[in-house]
């Protein structure tokens, strides 16, 4: 409270000279600049509210100033200039998530100039970084993936969403050996060559000098068309625009291709909505300001006949998707719970949770610093271990969520499928004595349990009683 009072006193003195006439945008910019200098703020991010600031200078202006320091903090200084020159100031939570879309941003901190930070050429030589063990099933189960990033429109489609998808795609292909033909990418406007995203670039304007449109930081939004090559190999990887109809098309295709023993990984990034439908459903934002609801997305996933479905969601309110997507053979990780936003550092080229999640899955950070998420030292990284590492190292998202059905499935499942889950298949067997079979997965077919005998199937993940399995009168079967 003391900080708020002192700030208010400072600004009232600055504004006094303009109290008798409407404050212009240039004057408001200079007063914000003077305030930054008076407070000794060396590194800053400024937000100018798009709707509450009038370009004509007749409707007043609203700013926030975020000060970068050694430690992250959740608050910013807000400055509201009325049309007649009065100013109010207060300290409150910094906008985040979908609220940040309401602000035009500029900063004096250096920004990366490229669309991607990961060195994908190095990834090609790390294909054995995550060693595989035996998989369940005898017919070479396949891995499939769906990557979705809606973007909403070019003004809201930040470069970090492309980077999120690029990092995940390259992890799947180079580290886990996915066939690129099995990875379906739906991103913003698809392969349309038009502008669909933005990033911050340097401008040669001094702090506090108005250029007729925006407050002039050293960096400003620059618009571009998203590169179609996600893994730096010269091949276009984005096939579809992120629309509701295309999502249905992709899941229909997968419903025809995916077999019962296969594994499907689904990654969602970009913006999410909270109860925007009015019926309690959260949404995934898609291209051109459209969306898909929790229940609609659940209907698409229900089309998949896969043995295991592995889902990671990074958008705001992603935790709301856990209950609708629940089902046997599924693992779900989300960057936040149902009532909160996911986060990224202002200067980050990746969402915070995604950055640590991908680093754990790959085995190193974007800067190629080794990462060891293998908590039990068994030589491979499970989905549960990836989640725990990302949650532990995420300094911004305080409420990542995780669920699996059965509860221990994530301990056996990796991005490569059921890597550490061995299987026992029994066929044409007569159980003429009591017997217990223990394994990760058990299948019994064309077999009989004789009268007076007991068969115990003790599995970690699943038990399947196939064709031709029978029990004589007086026999017992226990499945643990």
Short mmCIF file of C-alpha atoms in Angstrom, two decimals:
data_model
loop_
_atom_site.label_atom_id
_atom_site.label_comp_id
_atom_site.label_asym_id
_atom_site.label_seq_id
_atom_site.Cartn_x
_atom_site.Cartn_y
_atom_site.Cartn_z
CA UNK A 1 0.00 0.00 0.00
CA UNK A 2 2.87 2.40 0.73
CA UNK A 3 4.24 1.88 -2.78
CA UNK A 4 0.85 2.71 -4.27
CA UNK A 5 0.51 5.96 -2.30
CA UNK A 6 4.00 7.14 -3.18
CA UNK A 7 3.43 6.37 -6.84
CA UNK A 8 0.20 8.33 -6.86
CA UNK A 9 1.90 11.37 -5.32
CA UNK A 10 4.66 11.26 -7.94
CA UNK A 11 2.31 11.11 -10.88
CA UNK A 12 -0.03 13.83 -9.67
CA UNK A 13 2.93 16.16 -9.71
CA UNK A 14 3.87 15.12 -13.23
CA UNK A 15 0.34 15.56 -14.56
CA UNK A 16 -0.41 18.91 -12.91
CA UNK A 17 0.78 20.90 -15.90
CA UNK A 18 -1.77 19.24 -18.18
CA UNK A 19 -4.77 19.41 -15.86
CA UNK A 20 -6.49 22.24 -17.79
CA UNK A 21 -6.48 20.66 -21.25
CA UNK A 22 -6.91 17.19 -22.81
CA UNK A 23 -3.83 15.02 -22.55
CA UNK A 24 -2.51 13.83 -25.91
CA UNK A 25 -1.03 10.42 -26.56
CA UNK A 26 2.45 11.91 -26.89
CA UNK A 27 2.12 13.67 -23.53
CA UNK A 28 0.88 10.48 -21.85
CA UNK A 29 3.77 8.52 -23.33
CA UNK A 30 6.26 11.07 -22.02
CA UNK A 31 4.70 11.00 -18.54
CA UNK A 32 5.01 7.22 -18.45
CA UNK A 33 8.61 7.58 -19.61
CA UNK A 34 9.30 10.15 -16.87
CA UNK A 35 7.72 7.85 -14.28
CA UNK A 36 9.96 4.97 -15.36
CA UNK A 37 13.02 7.20 -15.08
CA UNK A 38 11.94 8.59 -11.68
CA UNK A 39 11.49 5.07 -10.29
CA UNK A 40 14.87 3.97 -11.65
CA UNK A 41 13.38 1.13 -13.75
CA UNK A 42 16.12 -0.07 -16.09
CA UNK A 43 14.35 -2.96 -17.83
CA UNK A 44 10.66 -2.72 -18.60
CA UNK A 45 7.65 -3.98 -20.49
CA UNK A 46 4.87 -1.49 -21.21
CA UNK A 47 1.31 -2.37 -22.14
CA UNK A 48 -1.15 0.11 -23.68
CA UNK A 49 -4.77 -1.04 -23.46
CA UNK A 50 -6.26 -1.26 -26.94
CA UNK A 51 -9.84 -0.32 -26.07
CA UNK A 52 -9.33 1.94 -23.05
CA UNK A 53 -6.81 4.18 -24.80
CA UNK A 54 -8.04 6.64 -27.39
CA UNK A 55 -5.84 7.38 -30.38
CA UNK A 56 -7.57 10.77 -30.68
CA UNK A 57 -6.47 11.78 -27.20
CA UNK A 58 -10.05 12.53 -26.14
CA UNK A 59 -10.86 9.35 -24.25
CA UNK A 60 -7.90 8.93 -21.91
CA UNK A 61 -5.17 6.29 -21.77
CA UNK A 62 -4.42 3.19 -19.71
CA UNK A 63 -0.91 1.74 -19.30
CA UNK A 64 0.82 -0.87 -17.22
CA UNK A 65 4.57 -0.94 -16.52
CA UNK A 66 6.22 -4.24 -15.64
CA UNK A 67 9.71 -4.07 -14.16
CA UNK A 68 12.13 -6.91 -14.87
CA UNK A 69 14.47 -7.84 -12.06
CA UNK A 70 16.36 -10.82 -10.75
CA UNK A 71 13.16 -12.41 -9.51
CA UNK A 72 9.86 -12.79 -11.32
CA UNK A 73 6.93 -11.07 -9.66
CA UNK A 74 3.21 -11.07 -10.48
CA UNK A 75 2.43 -7.33 -10.20
CA UNK A 76 2.74 -4.26 -12.38
CA UNK A 77 2.24 -0.51 -11.99
CA UNK A 78 -0.95 0.73 -13.69
CA UNK A 79 -1.32 4.33 -14.92
CA UNK A 80 -4.72 5.68 -16.01
CA UNK A 81 -4.88 9.13 -17.62
CA UNK A 82 -8.30 10.69 -17.98
CA UNK A 83 -9.17 12.98 -20.90
CA UNK A 84 -8.95 16.10 -18.69
CA UNK A 85 -5.44 15.29 -17.50
CA UNK A 86 -6.06 13.57 -14.18
CA UNK A 87 -4.05 10.47 -13.38
CA UNK A 88 -4.67 7.47 -11.12
CA UNK A 89 -2.04 4.86 -10.33
CA UNK A 90 -2.13 1.54 -8.56
CA UNK A 91 -0.27 -1.76 -8.27
CA UNK A 92 -2.11 -4.92 -9.34
CA UNK A 93 -1.57 -8.31 -10.96
CA UNK A 94 0.09 -8.25 -14.37
CA UNK A 95 -2.22 -9.25 -17.23
CA UNK A 96 -1.66 -12.78 -18.46
CA UNK A 97 -3.21 -15.45 -20.65
CA UNK A 98 -6.14 -14.26 -22.74
CA UNK A 99 -6.16 -10.89 -20.90
CA UNK A 100 -2.81 -10.05 -22.49
CA UNK A 101 -4.53 -9.99 -25.87
CA UNK A 102 -6.18 -6.72 -24.84
CA UNK A 103 -2.84 -4.90 -24.65
CA UNK A 104 -0.34 -3.60 -27.20
CA UNK A 105 3.12 -4.40 -25.85
CA UNK A 106 6.58 -2.93 -26.20
CA UNK A 107 9.80 -3.48 -24.26
CA UNK A 108 13.39 -2.29 -24.07
CA UNK A 109 14.74 -5.82 -23.49
CA UNK A 110 16.45 -7.71 -26.33
CA UNK A 111 14.21 -10.09 -28.24
CA UNK A 112 15.27 -13.13 -30.28
CA UNK A 113 15.15 -12.28 -33.97
CA UNK A 114 14.50 -15.79 -35.34
CA UNK A 115 11.31 -17.85 -35.39
CA UNK A 116 12.99 -20.82 -33.69
CA UNK A 117 15.69 -21.34 -31.07
CA UNK A 118 16.18 -25.11 -31.10
CA UNK A 119 19.10 -26.47 -33.14
CA UNK A 120 17.18 -29.10 -35.06
CA UNK A 121 20.21 -30.28 -37.01
CA UNK A 122 21.65 -31.60 -33.75
CA UNK A 123 18.47 -33.51 -33.02
CA UNK A 124 18.90 -35.74 -36.03
CA UNK A 125 21.93 -37.29 -34.33
CA UNK A 126 20.09 -37.91 -31.07
CA UNK A 127 17.60 -40.47 -32.37
CA UNK A 128 18.84 -42.98 -29.81
CA UNK A 129 18.61 -40.57 -26.88
CA UNK A 130 15.65 -42.46 -25.43
CA UNK A 131 16.34 -46.22 -25.71
CA UNK A 132 13.29 -48.42 -26.30
CA UNK A 133 12.49 -51.66 -24.58
CA UNK A 134 9.95 -54.29 -25.61
CA UNK A 135 6.51 -53.08 -26.63
CA UNK A 136 3.23 -54.88 -26.09
CA UNK A 137 1.90 -56.63 -29.17
CA UNK A 138 3.52 -58.64 -31.90
CA UNK A 139 2.60 -56.68 -35.02
CA UNK A 140 4.87 -53.64 -34.79
CA UNK A 141 2.57 -51.06 -33.18
CA UNK A 142 2.67 -47.66 -34.85
CA UNK A 143 2.97 -44.20 -33.30
CA UNK A 144 0.69 -41.44 -34.57
CA UNK A 145 0.46 -37.79 -33.51
CA UNK A 146 -1.82 -34.76 -33.87
CA UNK A 147 -0.46 -31.22 -33.26
CA UNK A 148 -2.97 -28.36 -32.97
CA UNK A 149 -2.30 -24.61 -32.65
CA UNK A 150 -5.20 -22.33 -33.53
CA UNK A 151 -3.70 -18.85 -33.15
CA UNK A 152 -7.06 -16.97 -33.40
CA UNK A 153 -5.61 -14.32 -35.76
CA UNK A 154 -2.26 -12.78 -36.65
CA UNK A 155 -2.38 -10.19 -33.87
CA UNK A 156 -2.82 -12.90 -31.21
CA UNK A 157 -0.77 -15.70 -32.77
CA UNK A 158 2.55 -15.25 -31.00
CA UNK A 159 5.71 -16.80 -32.44
CA UNK A 160 6.09 -18.98 -29.35
CA UNK A 161 3.10 -21.10 -30.41
CA UNK A 162 4.92 -21.99 -33.64
CA UNK A 163 8.01 -22.75 -31.57
CA UNK A 164 6.01 -24.98 -29.22
CA UNK A 165 4.79 -27.03 -32.18
CA UNK A 166 8.19 -27.03 -33.85
CA UNK A 167 9.89 -28.35 -30.71
CA UNK A 168 7.29 -31.06 -30.16
CA UNK A 169 7.30 -32.13 -33.82
CA UNK A 170 11.10 -32.39 -33.88
CA UNK A 171 11.07 -34.36 -30.63
CA UNK A 172 8.66 -36.89 -32.09
CA UNK A 173 10.53 -37.31 -35.38
CA UNK A 174 14.18 -37.10 -34.31
CA UNK A 175 14.15 -38.48 -30.77
CA UNK A 176 11.27 -40.97 -30.83
CA UNK A 177 11.40 -42.01 -34.46
CA UNK A 178 7.88 -41.09 -35.56
CA UNK A 179 7.21 -41.45 -39.27
CA UNK A 180 6.50 -37.85 -40.48
CA UNK A 181 3.62 -39.31 -42.48
CA UNK A 182 1.99 -40.32 -39.19
CA UNK A 183 2.12 -36.79 -37.72
CA UNK A 184 -0.82 -34.51 -38.56
CA UNK A 185 -0.22 -30.78 -38.00
CA UNK A 186 -3.10 -28.27 -37.85
CA UNK A 187 -1.74 -24.76 -37.36
CA UNK A 188 -3.31 -21.30 -37.80
CA UNK A 189 -4.12 -20.79 -41.52
CA UNK A 190 -2.40 -24.00 -42.65
CA UNK A 191 -0.29 -23.71 -45.79
CA UNK A 192 -1.82 -20.36 -46.81
CA UNK A 193 1.09 -18.00 -47.65
CA UNK A 194 -0.66 -15.03 -46.03
CA UNK A 195 0.39 -13.33 -42.77
CA UNK A 196 -0.80 -15.31 -39.75
CA UNK A 197 1.58 -14.58 -36.82
CA UNK A 198 3.77 -11.96 -35.18
CA UNK A 199 6.97 -11.55 -33.18
CA UNK A 200 8.78 -8.65 -31.50
CA UNK A 201 11.55 -6.95 -33.50
CA UNK A 202 13.87 -4.03 -32.86
CA UNK A 203 12.88 -0.51 -33.87
CA UNK A 204 15.11 2.56 -33.89
CA UNK A 205 12.99 4.86 -31.73
CA UNK A 206 13.82 6.33 -28.36
CA UNK A 207 11.88 5.58 -25.19
CA UNK A 208 8.91 7.91 -24.70
CA UNK A 209 8.88 9.32 -28.25
CA UNK A 210 5.47 8.92 -29.86
CA UNK A 211 5.45 7.87 -33.51
CA UNK A 212 1.78 8.60 -34.05
CA UNK A 213 0.57 5.07 -33.32
CA UNK A 214 2.25 3.31 -30.38
CA UNK A 215 4.38 4.02 -27.37
CA UNK A 216 7.90 3.48 -28.66
CA UNK A 217 9.87 0.77 -26.99
CA UNK A 218 12.97 -0.70 -28.57
CA UNK A 219 10.96 -3.69 -29.83
CA UNK A 220 7.65 -3.85 -31.64
CA UNK A 221 5.33 -6.40 -33.25
CA UNK A 222 6.33 -7.61 -36.70
CA UNK A 223 3.94 -9.79 -38.72
CA UNK A 224 4.93 -12.79 -40.87
CA UNK A 225 3.66 -16.01 -42.42
CA UNK A 226 4.41 -19.07 -40.30
CA UNK A 227 7.13 -21.31 -41.80
CA UNK A 228 5.69 -24.64 -42.97
CA UNK A 229 8.89 -26.56 -42.19
CA UNK A 230 8.81 -27.44 -38.49
CA UNK A 231 11.99 -29.51 -38.19
CA UNK A 232 14.45 -27.63 -40.42
CA UNK A 233 14.82 -30.39 -43.01
CA UNK A 234 13.43 -28.51 -46.02
CA UNK A 235 10.09 -30.34 -46.12
CA UNK A 236 6.72 -28.68 -45.42
CA UNK A 237 5.13 -30.21 -42.33
CA UNK A 238 1.97 -28.12 -41.75
CA UNK A 239 -0.87 -29.69 -43.74
CA UNK A 240 -4.08 -28.21 -42.36
CA UNK A 241 -5.50 -24.94 -41.08
CA UNK A 242 -6.58 -25.22 -37.44
CA UNK A 243 -10.33 -25.24 -38.02
CA UNK A 244 -13.17 -27.25 -36.50
CA UNK A 245 -13.89 -29.04 -39.78
CA UNK A 246 -10.23 -29.96 -40.32
CA UNK A 247 -9.99 -31.44 -36.84
CA UNK A 248 -12.88 -33.75 -37.74
CA UNK A 249 -11.21 -34.63 -41.04
CA UNK A 250 -7.92 -35.55 -39.33
CA UNK A 251 -9.55 -37.69 -36.65
CA UNK A 252 -11.67 -39.43 -39.29
CA UNK A 253 -8.46 -40.27 -41.18
CA UNK A 254 -6.84 -41.57 -38.00
CA UNK A 255 -9.91 -43.66 -37.17
CA UNK A 256 -9.29 -45.52 -40.44
CA UNK A 257 -5.49 -45.85 -40.07
CA UNK A 258 -4.97 -46.52 -36.36
CA UNK A 259 -5.05 -50.14 -35.22
CA UNK A 260 -5.92 -51.56 -31.80
CA UNK A 261 -2.28 -51.95 -30.71
CA UNK A 262 -1.20 -48.45 -31.80
CA UNK A 263 -0.34 -45.33 -29.78
CA UNK A 264 -1.58 -41.79 -30.50
CA UNK A 265 -0.04 -38.61 -29.06
CA UNK A 266 -2.04 -35.36 -29.14
CA UNK A 267 -0.51 -31.93 -28.46
CA UNK A 268 -2.51 -28.70 -28.15
CA UNK A 269 -1.06 -25.22 -27.67
CA UNK A 270 -2.08 -21.56 -28.16
CA UNK A 271 -5.07 -19.84 -26.50
CA UNK A 272 -7.91 -21.39 -24.50
CA UNK A 273 -11.25 -19.99 -23.37
CA UNK A 274 -13.07 -20.25 -20.06
CA UNK A 275 -16.83 -20.87 -20.28
CA UNK A 276 -17.13 -18.73 -23.41
CA UNK A 277 -20.07 -20.89 -24.57
CA UNK A 278 -22.21 -20.02 -21.56
CA UNK A 279 -22.81 -23.68 -20.70
CA UNK A 280 -19.82 -24.34 -18.49
CA UNK A 281 -17.52 -25.69 -21.24
CA UNK A 282 -13.99 -24.47 -21.83
CA UNK A 283 -12.65 -24.19 -25.35
CA UNK A 284 -9.57 -24.48 -27.56
CA UNK A 285 -9.12 -21.39 -29.72
CA UNK A 286 -8.82 -22.10 -33.44
CA UNK A 287 -8.02 -20.03 -36.50
CA UNK A 288 -10.15 -17.06 -37.56
CA UNK A 289 -11.62 -16.60 -34.06
CA UNK A 290 -13.36 -19.99 -33.97
CA UNK A 291 -13.14 -22.65 -31.26
CA UNK A 292 -13.85 -26.23 -30.26
CA UNK A 293 -15.38 -27.12 -26.88
CA UNK A 294 -14.32 -29.75 -24.36
CA UNK A 295 -17.15 -32.08 -25.32
CA UNK A 296 -16.64 -31.59 -29.05
CA UNK A 297 -12.94 -32.41 -28.69
CA UNK A 298 -13.79 -35.47 -26.60
CA UNK A 299 -16.08 -36.70 -29.39
CA UNK A 300 -13.18 -36.50 -31.86
CA UNK A 301 -10.84 -38.47 -29.62
CA UNK A 302 -13.49 -41.15 -29.11
CA UNK A 303 -13.09 -42.01 -32.80
CA UNK A 304 -9.62 -43.45 -32.15
CA UNK A 305 -9.33 -47.23 -31.62
CA UNK A 306 -5.77 -46.93 -30.25
CA UNK A 307 -4.56 -49.01 -27.33
CA UNK A 308 -3.05 -45.90 -25.69
CA UNK A 309 -3.82 -42.20 -26.19
CA UNK A 310 -1.35 -39.71 -24.78
CA UNK A 311 -2.47 -36.06 -24.49
CA UNK A 312 -0.55 -32.89 -23.58
CA UNK A 313 -2.41 -29.56 -23.53
CA UNK A 314 -0.70 -26.20 -22.96
CA UNK A 315 -3.53 -23.70 -23.50
CA UNK A 316 -5.22 -21.67 -20.76
CA UNK A 317 -7.86 -23.56 -18.73
CA UNK A 318 -6.57 -26.82 -20.17
CA UNK A 319 -7.28 -28.67 -16.92
CA UNK A 320 -10.98 -28.49 -17.80
CA UNK A 321 -10.37 -31.08 -20.53
CA UNK A 322 -9.23 -33.85 -18.16
CA UNK A 323 -12.66 -35.10 -17.07
CA UNK A 324 -14.25 -35.09 -20.58
CA UNK A 325 -11.22 -36.88 -22.08
CA UNK A 326 -10.89 -39.51 -19.35
CA UNK A 327 -10.84 -43.13 -20.49
CA UNK A 328 -9.00 -46.43 -20.22
CA UNK A 329 -5.58 -46.36 -21.85
CA UNK A 330 -5.19 -42.59 -21.65
CA UNK A 331 -2.66 -40.26 -20.03
CA UNK A 332 -3.31 -36.51 -19.89
CA UNK A 333 -1.01 -33.67 -18.79
CA UNK A 334 -2.07 -30.01 -18.77
CA UNK A 335 -0.16 -26.80 -18.10
CA UNK A 336 -2.78 -25.49 -15.66
CA UNK A 337 -6.05 -26.40 -13.95
CA UNK A 338 -9.56 -25.67 -15.16
CA UNK A 339 -9.78 -22.18 -13.64
CA UNK A 340 -6.37 -20.74 -14.43
CA UNK A 341 -4.27 -19.49 -17.33
CA UNK A 342 -1.04 -21.04 -18.57
CA UNK A 343 1.97 -18.73 -18.68
CA UNK A 344 5.09 -17.72 -20.52
CA UNK A 345 7.85 -15.26 -19.67
CA UNK A 346 7.31 -12.04 -21.64
CA UNK A 347 10.56 -12.65 -23.49
CA UNK A 348 10.25 -16.41 -23.83
CA UNK A 349 10.10 -18.04 -27.23
CA UNK A 350 8.18 -20.94 -25.67
CA UNK A 351 5.39 -21.43 -23.17
CA UNK A 352 6.95 -22.15 -19.81
CA UNK A 353 5.43 -25.58 -19.20
CA UNK A 354 6.04 -26.69 -22.79
CA UNK A 355 9.70 -25.67 -22.57
CA UNK A 356 10.38 -27.92 -19.58
CA UNK A 357 8.13 -30.71 -20.84
CA UNK A 358 9.94 -30.91 -24.19
CA UNK A 359 13.36 -30.63 -22.51
CA UNK A 360 12.51 -33.63 -20.32
CA UNK A 361 11.21 -35.62 -23.29
CA UNK A 362 14.21 -34.79 -25.46
CA UNK A 363 16.87 -35.09 -22.76
CA UNK A 364 18.25 -31.56 -23.12
CA UNK A 365 17.25 -27.90 -23.12
CA UNK A 366 17.05 -25.68 -26.23
CA UNK A 367 20.64 -24.69 -25.49
CA UNK A 368 21.59 -28.40 -25.45
CA UNK A 369 22.20 -28.52 -21.70
CA UNK A 370 21.58 -32.15 -20.65
CA UNK A 371 18.33 -32.86 -18.79
CA UNK A 372 17.80 -36.05 -16.80
CA UNK A 373 14.12 -36.66 -16.06
CA UNK A 374 14.63 -40.42 -15.58
CA UNK A 375 13.84 -40.41 -11.86
CA UNK A 376 13.94 -44.19 -11.41
CA UNK A 377 17.09 -44.65 -13.55
CA UNK A 378 15.59 -47.39 -15.70
CA UNK A 379 17.06 -45.93 -18.91
CA UNK A 380 13.96 -44.34 -20.42
CA UNK A 381 11.63 -41.45 -19.61
CA UNK A 382 7.96 -42.15 -18.93
CA UNK A 383 5.10 -39.67 -19.38
CA UNK A 384 4.74 -39.43 -15.62
CA UNK A 385 8.44 -38.60 -15.23
CA UNK A 386 8.21 -35.97 -17.98
CA UNK A 387 5.26 -34.34 -16.24
CA UNK A 388 6.93 -34.35 -12.82
CA UNK A 389 10.08 -32.75 -14.24
CA UNK A 390 8.10 -30.03 -16.06
CA UNK A 391 5.99 -29.27 -13.00
CA UNK A 392 9.02 -29.13 -10.71
CA UNK A 393 10.96 -26.74 -12.98
CA UNK A 394 8.09 -24.52 -14.12
CA UNK A 395 8.44 -21.25 -12.21
CA UNK A 396 5.25 -19.66 -13.59
CA UNK A 397 2.52 -22.30 -13.93
CA UNK A 398 1.66 -23.25 -10.37
CA UNK A 399 -1.05 -25.76 -11.14
CA UNK A 400 -0.12 -28.26 -13.88
CA UNK A 401 -2.46 -31.27 -13.87
CA UNK A 402 -1.95 -34.97 -14.60
CA UNK A 403 -4.20 -38.01 -14.83
CA UNK A 404 -3.97 -41.59 -16.15
CA UNK A 405 -6.33 -44.53 -16.54
CA UNK A 406 -5.31 -46.90 -15.03
CA UNK A 407 -3.47 -44.73 -12.56
CA UNK A 408 -0.04 -46.25 -13.21
CA UNK A 409 -0.26 -46.18 -17.02
CA UNK A 410 1.97 -43.09 -17.25
CA UNK A 411 4.76 -45.03 -15.54
CA UNK A 412 4.92 -47.41 -18.52
CA UNK A 413 3.92 -45.10 -21.35
CA UNK A 414 6.39 -42.81 -23.13
CA UNK A 415 6.18 -40.79 -26.32
CA UNK A 416 7.28 -44.03 -27.98
CA UNK A 417 4.31 -46.01 -26.68
CA UNK A 418 4.29 -48.71 -24.03
CA UNK A 419 8.07 -48.89 -23.98
CA UNK A 420 8.58 -50.70 -20.68
CA UNK A 421 5.40 -52.77 -20.62
CA UNK A 422 6.18 -56.38 -21.50
CA UNK A 423 3.36 -58.73 -22.43
CA UNK A 424 2.40 -62.38 -21.89
CA UNK A 425 0.23 -64.08 -24.49
CA UNK A 426 -1.22 -67.49 -23.63
CA UNK A 427 -2.97 -69.55 -26.31
CA UNK A 428 -4.13 -73.16 -26.61
CA UNK A 429 -3.46 -73.76 -22.91
CA UNK A 430 -5.27 -76.12 -20.53
CA UNK A 431 -5.11 -74.84 -16.96
CA UNK A 432 -5.31 -78.16 -15.04
CA UNK A 433 -3.75 -76.78 -11.87
CA UNK A 434 -3.92 -73.51 -9.94
CA UNK A 435 -1.83 -70.88 -11.67
CA UNK A 436 -0.94 -67.20 -11.31
CA UNK A 437 0.26 -65.22 -14.33
CA UNK A 438 1.90 -61.84 -13.62
CA UNK A 439 2.99 -59.31 -16.23
CA UNK A 440 2.40 -55.77 -17.43
CA UNK A 441 -0.15 -56.95 -20.00
CA UNK A 442 -1.76 -60.38 -20.32
CA UNK A 443 -3.76 -61.95 -23.14
CA UNK A 444 -5.40 -65.41 -22.93
CA UNK A 445 -7.13 -67.04 -25.91
CA UNK A 446 -8.30 -70.52 -27.01
CA UNK A 447 -7.65 -71.80 -23.49
CA UNK A 448 -9.69 -73.54 -20.78
CA UNK A 449 -9.64 -73.43 -16.96
CA UNK A 450 -10.60 -76.90 -15.75
CA UNK A 451 -13.14 -77.57 -13.00
CA UNK A 452 -11.84 -76.99 -9.47
CA UNK A 453 -8.84 -74.95 -10.67
CA UNK A 454 -8.14 -71.25 -10.21
CA UNK A 455 -6.45 -68.91 -12.69
CA UNK A 456 -5.13 -65.57 -11.36
CA UNK A 457 -4.17 -62.89 -13.91
CA UNK A 458 -2.14 -60.20 -12.13
CA UNK A 459 -1.53 -57.34 -14.60
CA UNK A 460 -0.14 -53.82 -14.37
CA UNK A 461 -1.90 -52.33 -17.39
CA UNK A 462 -4.41 -54.68 -18.98
CA UNK A 463 -5.82 -58.19 -19.29
CA UNK A 464 -7.62 -59.38 -22.41
CA UNK A 465 -9.67 -62.61 -22.61
CA UNK A 466 -9.68 -63.40 -26.30
CA UNK A 467 -11.55 -65.77 -28.58
CA UNK A 468 -11.87 -69.33 -27.42
CA UNK A 469 -11.28 -68.69 -23.72
CA UNK A 470 -13.59 -70.80 -21.52
CA UNK A 471 -14.08 -71.94 -17.93
CA UNK A 472 -15.50 -75.25 -16.81
CA UNK A 473 -18.10 -75.43 -14.06
CA UNK A 474 -16.49 -75.04 -10.63
CA UNK A 475 -13.40 -73.21 -11.91
CA UNK A 476 -12.32 -69.74 -10.74
CA UNK A 477 -10.85 -66.67 -12.44
CA UNK A 478 -9.39 -63.69 -10.59
CA UNK A 479 -8.11 -60.62 -12.42
CA UNK A 480 -6.00 -58.24 -10.33
#
